[in-house]
Coordinates of C-alpha atoms and ligand atoms in Angstrom, one line a residue:
X14 CA 48.2 56.9 146.6
X15 CA 48.2 53.1 145.5
X16 CA 50.3 50.5 146.7
X17 CA 50.8 48.5 143.6
X18 CA 53.2 50.4 140.7
X19 CA 51.0 50.3 137.6
X20 CA 52.5 49.7 134.6
X21 CA 52.6 52.4 131.8
X22 CA 50.9 54.2 134.4
X23 CA 51.6 58.2 136.0
X24 CA 50.6 57.1 139.4
X25 CA 49.9 60.9 140.3
X26 CA 46.8 61.4 140.3
X27 CA 45.7 57.5 139.3
X28 CA 42.3 55.6 140.3
X29 CA 42.2 52.5 138.9
X30 CA 39.2 51.4 136.4
X31 CA 37.5 49.2 138.6
X32 CA 38.5 46.3 140.6
X33 CA 38.2 43.2 139.0
X34 CA 36.6 40.2 140.8
X35 CA 35.8 37.9 138.8
X36 CA 35.9 37.1 134.3
X37 CA 34.2 34.6 131.8
X38 CA 34.8 34.4 128.4
X39 CA 35.1 37.9 127.0
X40 CA 34.1 39.3 130.4
X41 CA 35.0 41.1 133.8
X42 CA 33.4 41.3 136.7
X43 CA 34.1 44.6 139.0
X44 CA 33.4 44.3 142.5
X45 CA 30.6 46.7 142.2
X46 CA 28.4 44.3 140.0
X47 CA 29.5 45.8 136.6
X48 CA 30.1 43.6 133.7
X49 CA 32.6 45.1 131.2
X50 CA 33.5 43.4 128.3
X51 CA 37.1 42.8 127.5
X52 CA 37.8 44.3 124.1
X53 CA 41.4 44.3 124.4
X54 CA 42.0 40.8 125.8
X55 CA 43.7 41.9 128.0
X56 CA 46.5 43.3 126.6
X57 CA 46.4 40.8 123.3
X58 CA 46.5 37.4 126.0
X59 CA 42.9 36.3 126.2
X60 CA 41.8 33.8 123.3
X61 CA 39.6 31.1 124.1
X62 CA 38.0 33.4 127.0
X63 CA 39.4 33.9 130.6
X64 CA 39.2 31.0 133.3
X65 CA 38.5 28.9 130.2
X66 CA 37.5 25.2 132.2
X67 CA 39.7 23.5 130.2
X68 CA 43.2 25.9 130.9
X69 CA 42.0 26.2 134.4
X70 CA 41.3 22.3 135.2
X71 CA 44.7 21.5 133.0
X72 CA 46.6 24.1 135.3
X73 CA 44.7 22.3 138.2
X74 CA 46.1 18.8 137.2
X75 CA 49.6 20.1 136.8
X76 CA 50.1 21.8 139.0
X77 CA 48.8 18.8 142.0
X78 CA 51.3 16.2 139.3
X79 CA 54.9 18.8 139.8
X80 CA 55.2 22.0 139.6
X81 CA 58.3 23.4 138.9
X82 CA 61.4 20.8 137.5
X83 CA 64.5 22.3 136.4
X84 CA 64.9 21.9 132.5
X85 CA 68.7 22.1 132.5
X86 CA 69.5 18.1 133.5
X87 CA 65.6 17.1 132.8
X88 CA 62.8 16.9 130.6
X89 CA 59.5 16.6 130.8
X90 CA 56.2 15.5 129.6
X91 CA 54.6 19.0 129.3
X92 CA 57.8 20.7 127.7
X93 CA 58.6 17.7 125.6
X94 CA 54.6 17.4 123.8
X95 CA 54.0 21.4 124.0
X96 CA 57.7 21.5 121.4
X97 CA 56.2 18.4 119.4
X98 CA 52.6 20.2 119.3
X99 CA 53.9 23.3 118.2
X100 CA 56.7 21.9 115.8
X101 CA 53.5 21.0 114.0
X102 CA 51.7 23.7 113.7
X103 CA 54.9 26.3 113.2
X104 CA 55.5 27.8 109.3
X105 CA 57.8 25.5 107.5
X106 CA 60.5 23.7 108.8
X107 CA 60.5 26.1 112.0
X108 CA 60.2 23.2 114.8
X109 CA 63.5 24.2 117.6
X110 CA 62.0 25.9 120.6
X111 CA 63.1 27.9 123.5
X112 CA 61.1 28.2 126.4
X113 CA 61.6 31.7 128.5
X114 CA 59.4 33.4 130.0
X115 CA 57.5 36.1 128.5
X116 CA 57.3 37.7 125.6
X117 CA 59.9 40.6 125.4
X118 CA 62.6 37.6 126.7
X119 CA 61.6 35.5 123.8
X120 CA 62.6 38.9 121.8
X121 CA 65.9 39.0 123.8
X122 CA 66.8 35.3 123.0
X123 CA 66.3 35.6 119.4
X124 CA 69.1 38.4 118.9
X125 CA 71.5 36.6 121.3
X126 CA 71.2 33.5 119.1
X127 CA 71.4 35.6 115.6
X128 CA 74.3 36.6 117.0
X129 CA 76.1 33.6 119.0
X130 CA 74.4 31.8 115.4
X131 CA 76.4 33.8 112.9
X132 CA 79.5 34.0 115.0
X133 CA 80.0 30.0 115.5
X134 CA 78.8 29.7 111.2
X135 CA 81.9 31.7 110.5
X136 CA 80.2 35.5 110.5
X137 CA 81.5 37.5 113.5
X138 CA 81.2 40.4 111.8
X139 CA 77.6 40.3 111.6
X140 CA 76.6 42.6 114.7
X141 CA 74.5 44.5 113.4
X142 CA 69.8 44.6 112.8
X143 CA 67.8 45.4 111.2
X144 CA 64.0 46.8 112.7
X145 CA 61.3 49.0 111.6
X146 CA 59.9 52.2 112.8
X147 CA 56.7 52.1 114.6
X148 CA 58.4 48.8 116.1
X149 CA 57.7 47.4 119.1
X150 CA 59.5 44.1 120.8
X151 CA 59.5 44.4 124.4
X152 CA 60.4 46.5 127.2
X153 CA 64.0 44.7 128.2
X154 CA 67.4 46.3 127.2
X155 CA 67.6 44.5 124.1
X156 CA 64.3 44.5 122.5
X157 CA 64.0 48.6 123.7
X158 CA 67.3 48.8 121.2
X159 CA 65.3 47.2 118.5
X160 CA 61.9 49.0 118.8
X161 CA 60.9 52.2 117.6
X162 CA 63.1 55.0 119.9
X163 CA 59.9 56.7 121.0
X164 CA 57.8 57.5 124.6
X165 CA 58.1 54.1 125.3
X166 CA 62.3 54.2 125.6
X167 CA 63.0 58.1 125.7
X168 CA 64.5 57.5 129.4
X169 CA 66.4 55.6 128.1
X170 CA 68.4 56.3 124.7
X171 CA 72.0 55.9 126.1
X172 CA 72.0 52.7 127.3
X173 CA 70.1 51.4 123.5
X174 CA 72.7 49.6 121.5
X175 CA 72.7 51.1 117.6
X176 CA 70.1 49.5 114.9
X177 CA 69.2 50.2 111.7
X178 CA 65.8 51.3 111.4
X179 CA 64.0 50.9 108.2
X180 CA 60.4 52.9 107.1
X181 CA 57.8 49.7 107.8
X182 CA 56.1 48.3 105.0
X183 CA 58.7 50.0 102.2
X184 CA 59.8 46.8 100.6
X185 CA 62.1 49.3 98.1
X186 CA 64.1 50.6 101.7
X187 CA 64.5 47.4 103.3
X188 CA 66.1 45.5 99.6
X189 CA 68.2 48.6 98.8
X190 CA 69.6 48.8 103.1
X191 CA 70.1 44.7 102.9
X192 CA 71.6 44.8 99.5
X193 CA 74.5 47.7 100.9
X194 CA 75.0 46.7 104.7
X195 CA 73.4 43.1 104.6
X196 CA 76.8 41.5 105.2
X197 CA 77.0 42.9 108.8
X198 CA 73.3 42.3 109.1
X199 CA 72.8 39.1 111.9
X200 CA 68.8 39.4 111.7
X201 CA 66.0 41.3 110.5
X202 CA 63.3 41.2 113.3
X203 CA 59.9 42.4 112.2
X204 CA 56.5 42.2 113.9
X205 CA 54.3 40.8 110.5
X206 CA 51.6 42.1 108.3
X207 CA 50.9 44.5 111.9
X208 CA 52.5 46.3 114.1
X209 CA 50.9 46.3 117.3
X210 CA 51.9 48.7 120.1
X211 CA 52.5 51.5 117.1
X212 CA 49.3 52.3 116.4
X213 CA 47.6 48.8 115.1
X214 CA 49.8 49.9 111.6
X215 CA 49.1 47.2 108.5
X216 CA 52.1 46.2 106.6
X217 CA 50.9 43.9 103.5
X218 CA 51.6 40.5 102.8
X219 CA 53.8 41.3 100.2
X220 CA 56.3 43.4 101.4
X221 CA 56.8 40.5 103.9
X222 CA 57.6 38.1 101.2
X223 CA 59.9 40.3 99.9
X224 CA 61.8 40.9 103.4
X225 CA 62.5 37.5 103.0
X226 CA 63.6 36.9 99.8
X227 CA 66.1 40.1 100.3
X228 CA 67.2 38.6 103.7
X229 CA 67.9 35.1 101.7
X230 CA 69.7 37.2 99.6
X231 CA 72.1 39.1 102.3
X232 CA 72.6 35.8 104.6
X233 CA 71.1 37.5 107.4
X234 CA 68.4 36.2 109.6
X235 CA 64.6 36.9 109.8
X236 CA 63.2 37.0 112.9
X237 CA 59.3 37.5 113.1
X238 CA 57.8 38.3 115.7
X239 CA 54.7 37.3 116.4
X240 CA 54.5 37.6 120.3
X241 CA 51.7 40.0 119.6
X242 CA 49.7 37.9 116.1
X243 CA 50.4 34.5 116.6
X244 CA 47.9 31.9 118.0
X245 CA 45.2 33.9 115.4
X246 CA 45.0 37.1 116.0
X247 CA 44.8 38.0 112.2
X248 CA 42.9 35.2 111.5
X249 CA 45.4 32.7 110.5
X250 CA 47.7 30.5 112.5
X251 CA 50.1 32.9 112.3
X252 CA 50.8 36.2 110.8
X253 CA 53.8 34.7 108.0
X254 CA 51.2 32.9 106.8
X255 CA 49.6 35.5 105.2
X256 CA 52.8 35.6 102.6
X257 CA 53.7 32.1 102.7
X258 CA 56.9 32.9 104.7
X259 CA 58.8 30.9 107.2
X260 CA 60.9 33.1 109.3
X261 CA 64.5 31.5 110.5
X262 CA 63.5 32.7 114.2
X263 CA 60.5 33.4 115.3
X264 CA 59.0 34.9 119.0
X265 CA 55.7 34.0 120.2
X266 CA 53.9 34.9 123.4
X267 CA 51.0 36.4 124.7
X268 CA 48.2 34.1 123.7
X269 CA 50.7 30.7 124.0
X270 CA 48.6 29.5 127.1
X271 CA 45.2 31.3 125.6
X272 CA 46.6 34.2 128.2
X273 CA 46.6 32.5 131.6
X274 CA 50.0 32.2 132.5
X275 CA 53.2 33.9 131.3
X276 CA 55.7 31.7 128.8
X277 CA 57.7 32.8 125.5
X278 CA 59.2 30.8 123.2
X279 CA 61.5 31.3 120.5
X280 CA 61.8 29.0 117.5
X281 CA 64.2 28.2 115.2
X282 CA 65.3 26.5 111.9
X283 CA 68.0 23.8 111.4
X284 CA 70.2 25.8 110.4
X285 CA 70.0 27.8 113.0
X286 CA 69.8 24.7 115.8
X287 CA 72.4 23.3 114.2
X288 CA 75.2 26.4 114.8
X289 CA 75.2 25.3 118.2
X290 CA 75.6 22.1 118.5
X291 CA 79.3 21.4 119.3
X292 CA 81.7 19.5 121.1
X293 CA 83.0 22.7 122.8
X294 CA 80.6 23.3 126.0
X295 CA 81.5 26.8 125.0
X296 CA 79.3 26.8 121.7
X297 CA 76.3 25.6 123.9
X298 CA 73.9 28.1 124.3
X299 CA 74.4 30.0 127.7
X300 CA 71.2 31.1 128.3
X301 CA 67.9 30.5 130.7
X302 CA 65.4 31.7 133.5
X303 CA 64.7 30.3 136.0
X304 CA 61.2 29.1 135.4
X305 CA 61.9 28.1 131.4
X306 CA 59.7 25.3 130.4
X307 CA 57.5 25.9 133.5
X308 CA 55.3 22.6 133.7
X309 CA 51.9 24.4 134.6
X310 CA 52.5 27.2 131.5
X311 CA 53.3 24.8 129.3
X312 CA 49.7 22.4 130.3
X313 CA 48.1 25.5 129.8
X314 CA 49.1 25.6 126.7
X315 CA 48.7 22.3 125.6
X316 CA 45.2 22.4 126.6
X317 CA 45.3 26.2 124.9
X318 CA 46.4 24.3 121.6
X319 CA 43.4 21.5 121.6
X320 CA 40.7 24.2 122.1
X321 CA 41.9 25.5 118.3
X322 CA 40.3 21.8 116.9
X323 CA 38.0 21.5 119.1
X324 CA 36.6 25.0 119.2
X325 CA 37.0 26.1 115.9
X326 CA 38.8 28.9 116.9
X327 CA 39.7 30.5 113.7
X328 CA 36.2 30.1 112.5
X329 CA 34.9 31.7 114.8
X330 CA 38.2 34.7 113.7
X331 CA 36.6 34.9 110.5
X332 CA 33.0 35.4 112.0
X333 CA 34.8 38.4 114.0
X334 CA 36.2 39.8 110.8
X335 CA 33.0 39.5 108.9
X336 CA 31.3 41.2 111.4
X337 CA 33.8 43.7 111.5
X338 CA 33.5 44.5 108.3
X339 CA 29.5 44.9 108.2
X340 CA 29.6 47.8 111.2
X341 CA 33.1 49.3 109.7
X342 CA 31.7 51.4 106.6
X343 CA 29.3 53.3 109.4
X344 CA 32.2 54.3 111.2
X345 CA 35.2 54.8 108.7
X346 CA 32.0 57.0 107.9
X347 CA 32.7 60.0 110.3
X348 CA 34.4 63.1 109.9
X349 CA 37.4 62.5 111.9
X350 CA 37.7 59.1 111.3
X351 CA 40.9 58.0 109.2
X352 CA 41.7 54.4 108.2
X353 CA 39.7 52.4 109.5
X354 CA 41.0 49.0 109.3
X355 CA 40.0 45.7 110.0
X356 CA 42.7 42.0 109.5
X357 CA 41.3 39.1 111.5
X358 CA 40.5 39.8 115.5
X359 CA 42.0 43.0 114.8
X360 CA 39.8 46.1 114.0
X361 CA 41.3 49.9 114.5
X362 CA 40.9 53.4 113.1
X363 CA 42.8 56.2 113.6
X364 CA 40.7 60.1 115.0
X365 CA 42.3 62.8 113.2
X366 CA 42.0 66.8 114.4
X367 CA 44.6 66.5 117.7
X368 CA 48.1 66.5 117.9
X369 CA 48.4 62.8 117.2
X370 CA 51.0 60.5 118.9
X371 CA 50.8 58.5 122.1
X372 CA 50.1 61.5 124.4
X373 CA 46.9 62.6 121.7
X374 CA 44.0 62.2 124.8
X375 CA 41.0 61.4 122.0
X376 CA 41.5 58.1 122.1
X377 CA 41.1 57.9 125.5
X378 CA 38.1 60.4 125.7
X379 CA 36.2 57.9 123.6
X380 CA 37.6 54.5 125.2
X381 CA 36.3 56.6 129.0
X382 CA 32.7 57.1 127.3
X383 CA 32.3 53.5 126.2
X384 CA 33.5 52.3 129.5
X385 CA 30.4 53.4 130.9
X386 CA 28.8 51.3 128.4
X387 CA 30.3 47.9 129.4
X388 CA 33.4 48.0 127.1
X389 CA 36.6 47.8 128.0
X390 CA 39.1 49.4 125.6
X391 CA 42.2 51.5 125.9
X392 CA 44.3 53.7 123.3
X393 CA 47.4 53.7 121.4
X394 CA 47.1 57.7 121.8
X395 CA 44.6 58.5 118.2
X396 CA 43.6 55.0 117.8
X397 CA 41.2 53.8 118.8
X398 CA 41.1 49.5 118.4
X399 CA 39.2 46.0 119.8
X400 CA 40.9 42.6 119.7
X401 CA 38.3 41.0 122.2
X402 CA 39.5 37.6 122.7
X403 CA 38.4 35.1 119.5
X404 CA 35.8 33.9 122.2
X405 CA 33.8 37.1 121.2
X406 CA 29.8 36.4 119.4
X407 CA 29.1 37.9 116.7
X408 CA 26.3 39.8 118.5
X409 CA 28.9 41.2 120.6
X410 CA 31.6 41.9 118.0
X411 CA 28.5 43.6 116.2
X412 CA 27.5 45.3 120.3
X413 CA 31.2 46.9 120.7
X414 CA 31.0 48.4 117.1
X415 CA 28.0 50.1 118.0
X416 CA 29.7 51.6 121.0
X417 CA 32.4 52.9 119.6
X418 CA 30.4 54.3 116.3
X419 CA 28.3 56.5 119.2
X420 CA 31.0 57.5 121.0
X421 CA 33.3 58.6 118.2
X422 CA 30.7 60.4 116.5
X423 CA 29.8 62.2 119.8
X424 CA 34.0 63.0 120.4
X425 CA 33.2 64.2 116.3
X426 CA 29.8 66.4 116.9
X427 CA 32.3 68.5 119.8
X428 CA 34.6 69.8 116.9
Ligands
LIG508 C1 53.7 43.3 124.2 C2 54.9 42.1 123.1 C3 56.5 42.0 123.6 C4 56.6 41.8 124.5 O1 55.9 40.8 125.2 P1 55.3 41.2 126.9 O2 55.5 39.2 127.3 O3 54.9 42.2 127.7 O4 57.3 41.0 127.1 C5 57.1 41.7 122.2 N1 57.0 41.6 120.7 C6 55.4 42.4 120.3 C7 55.0 42.1 119.0 C8 54.4 42.5 121.7 O5 53.5 43.0 120.9

């Protein structure tokens, strides 16, 4: 029995992989002296490396200056400056920044903005959301509702609202659904380019571009959930850039603070923002969280954004991608490996021959094997993937690819 209730974990018979005592760069250090490479950026959050000195200093300085201030009646430099900096890097005219706590709350905010915003623009009949099979938008109730109905949501089915789920990557199906039901749709929410939790499923850029056009025709708002894909993970600052798409609303979190503190942002374009400007107080967006606009988290985020320029972060991602490509053929040639794929910092492959799905044990066996050699990865069923911190060197990437290739080859020999 442990004292901590671990997330996504059956606690019966559970022992943690280790106890972390320190971390720097891409590496975690355990109390038994072992070091492991954090191959999944600690659930896709760590960006420039663990405990990066520039971010640590920004956090310490802000914490000593002022720690937390209510953002309803006051403003402050960290929140205001971060909103400006984000507006500069976000796609197109996505420039109004609403702060919340994490990815799930950034999604809840987007859904609520879409419903209330349309109603206040004279379209109260727009109450439906379109989403995609395989989607993951978080674990709160609204975010679960727009997510895939599967293992993560099965126990909560009765409390989820009705959503139309379309096949991910199928532009014709999305066109048809929006042509038929578009008038009652408030928003279409998707993970652009890559569905993370579904097992790193890729959808090509033209799908995204056509979805943007279909939303425009239908008057539905496109909500890009870039909680995973944002901040360089796919090789561009935003996944939407691969298709030159400007969403109406955008959700970001995870890497926003470089992976140091929880912070969520829902950013939107002018027409969404303006739907809430009114003489009546009741037409305001009546939503907020205790730690909204946390000065310390915003300071961390500003320091992280600066590192993109000073450390050439996006160039680092392209070096990671090139190294993946060099090692991918050996992995892809293994008999049970299917669909080996790379985009930016993301490398993934599926191992066939088992039951498939989230509970397929094959991924876990491979991850157990490489952990013994110093590589930490966590599977999604029969999908094994790498999403390391963006500071990971090409040598470290090559080493990780070799460990995964060897462990997967050994797994293939068992059959
Ligand atoms: C992780 C994730 C979320 C949820 O973020 P949390 O910070 O865990 O609440 C939402 N959307 C996507 C695409 C994610 O990957």
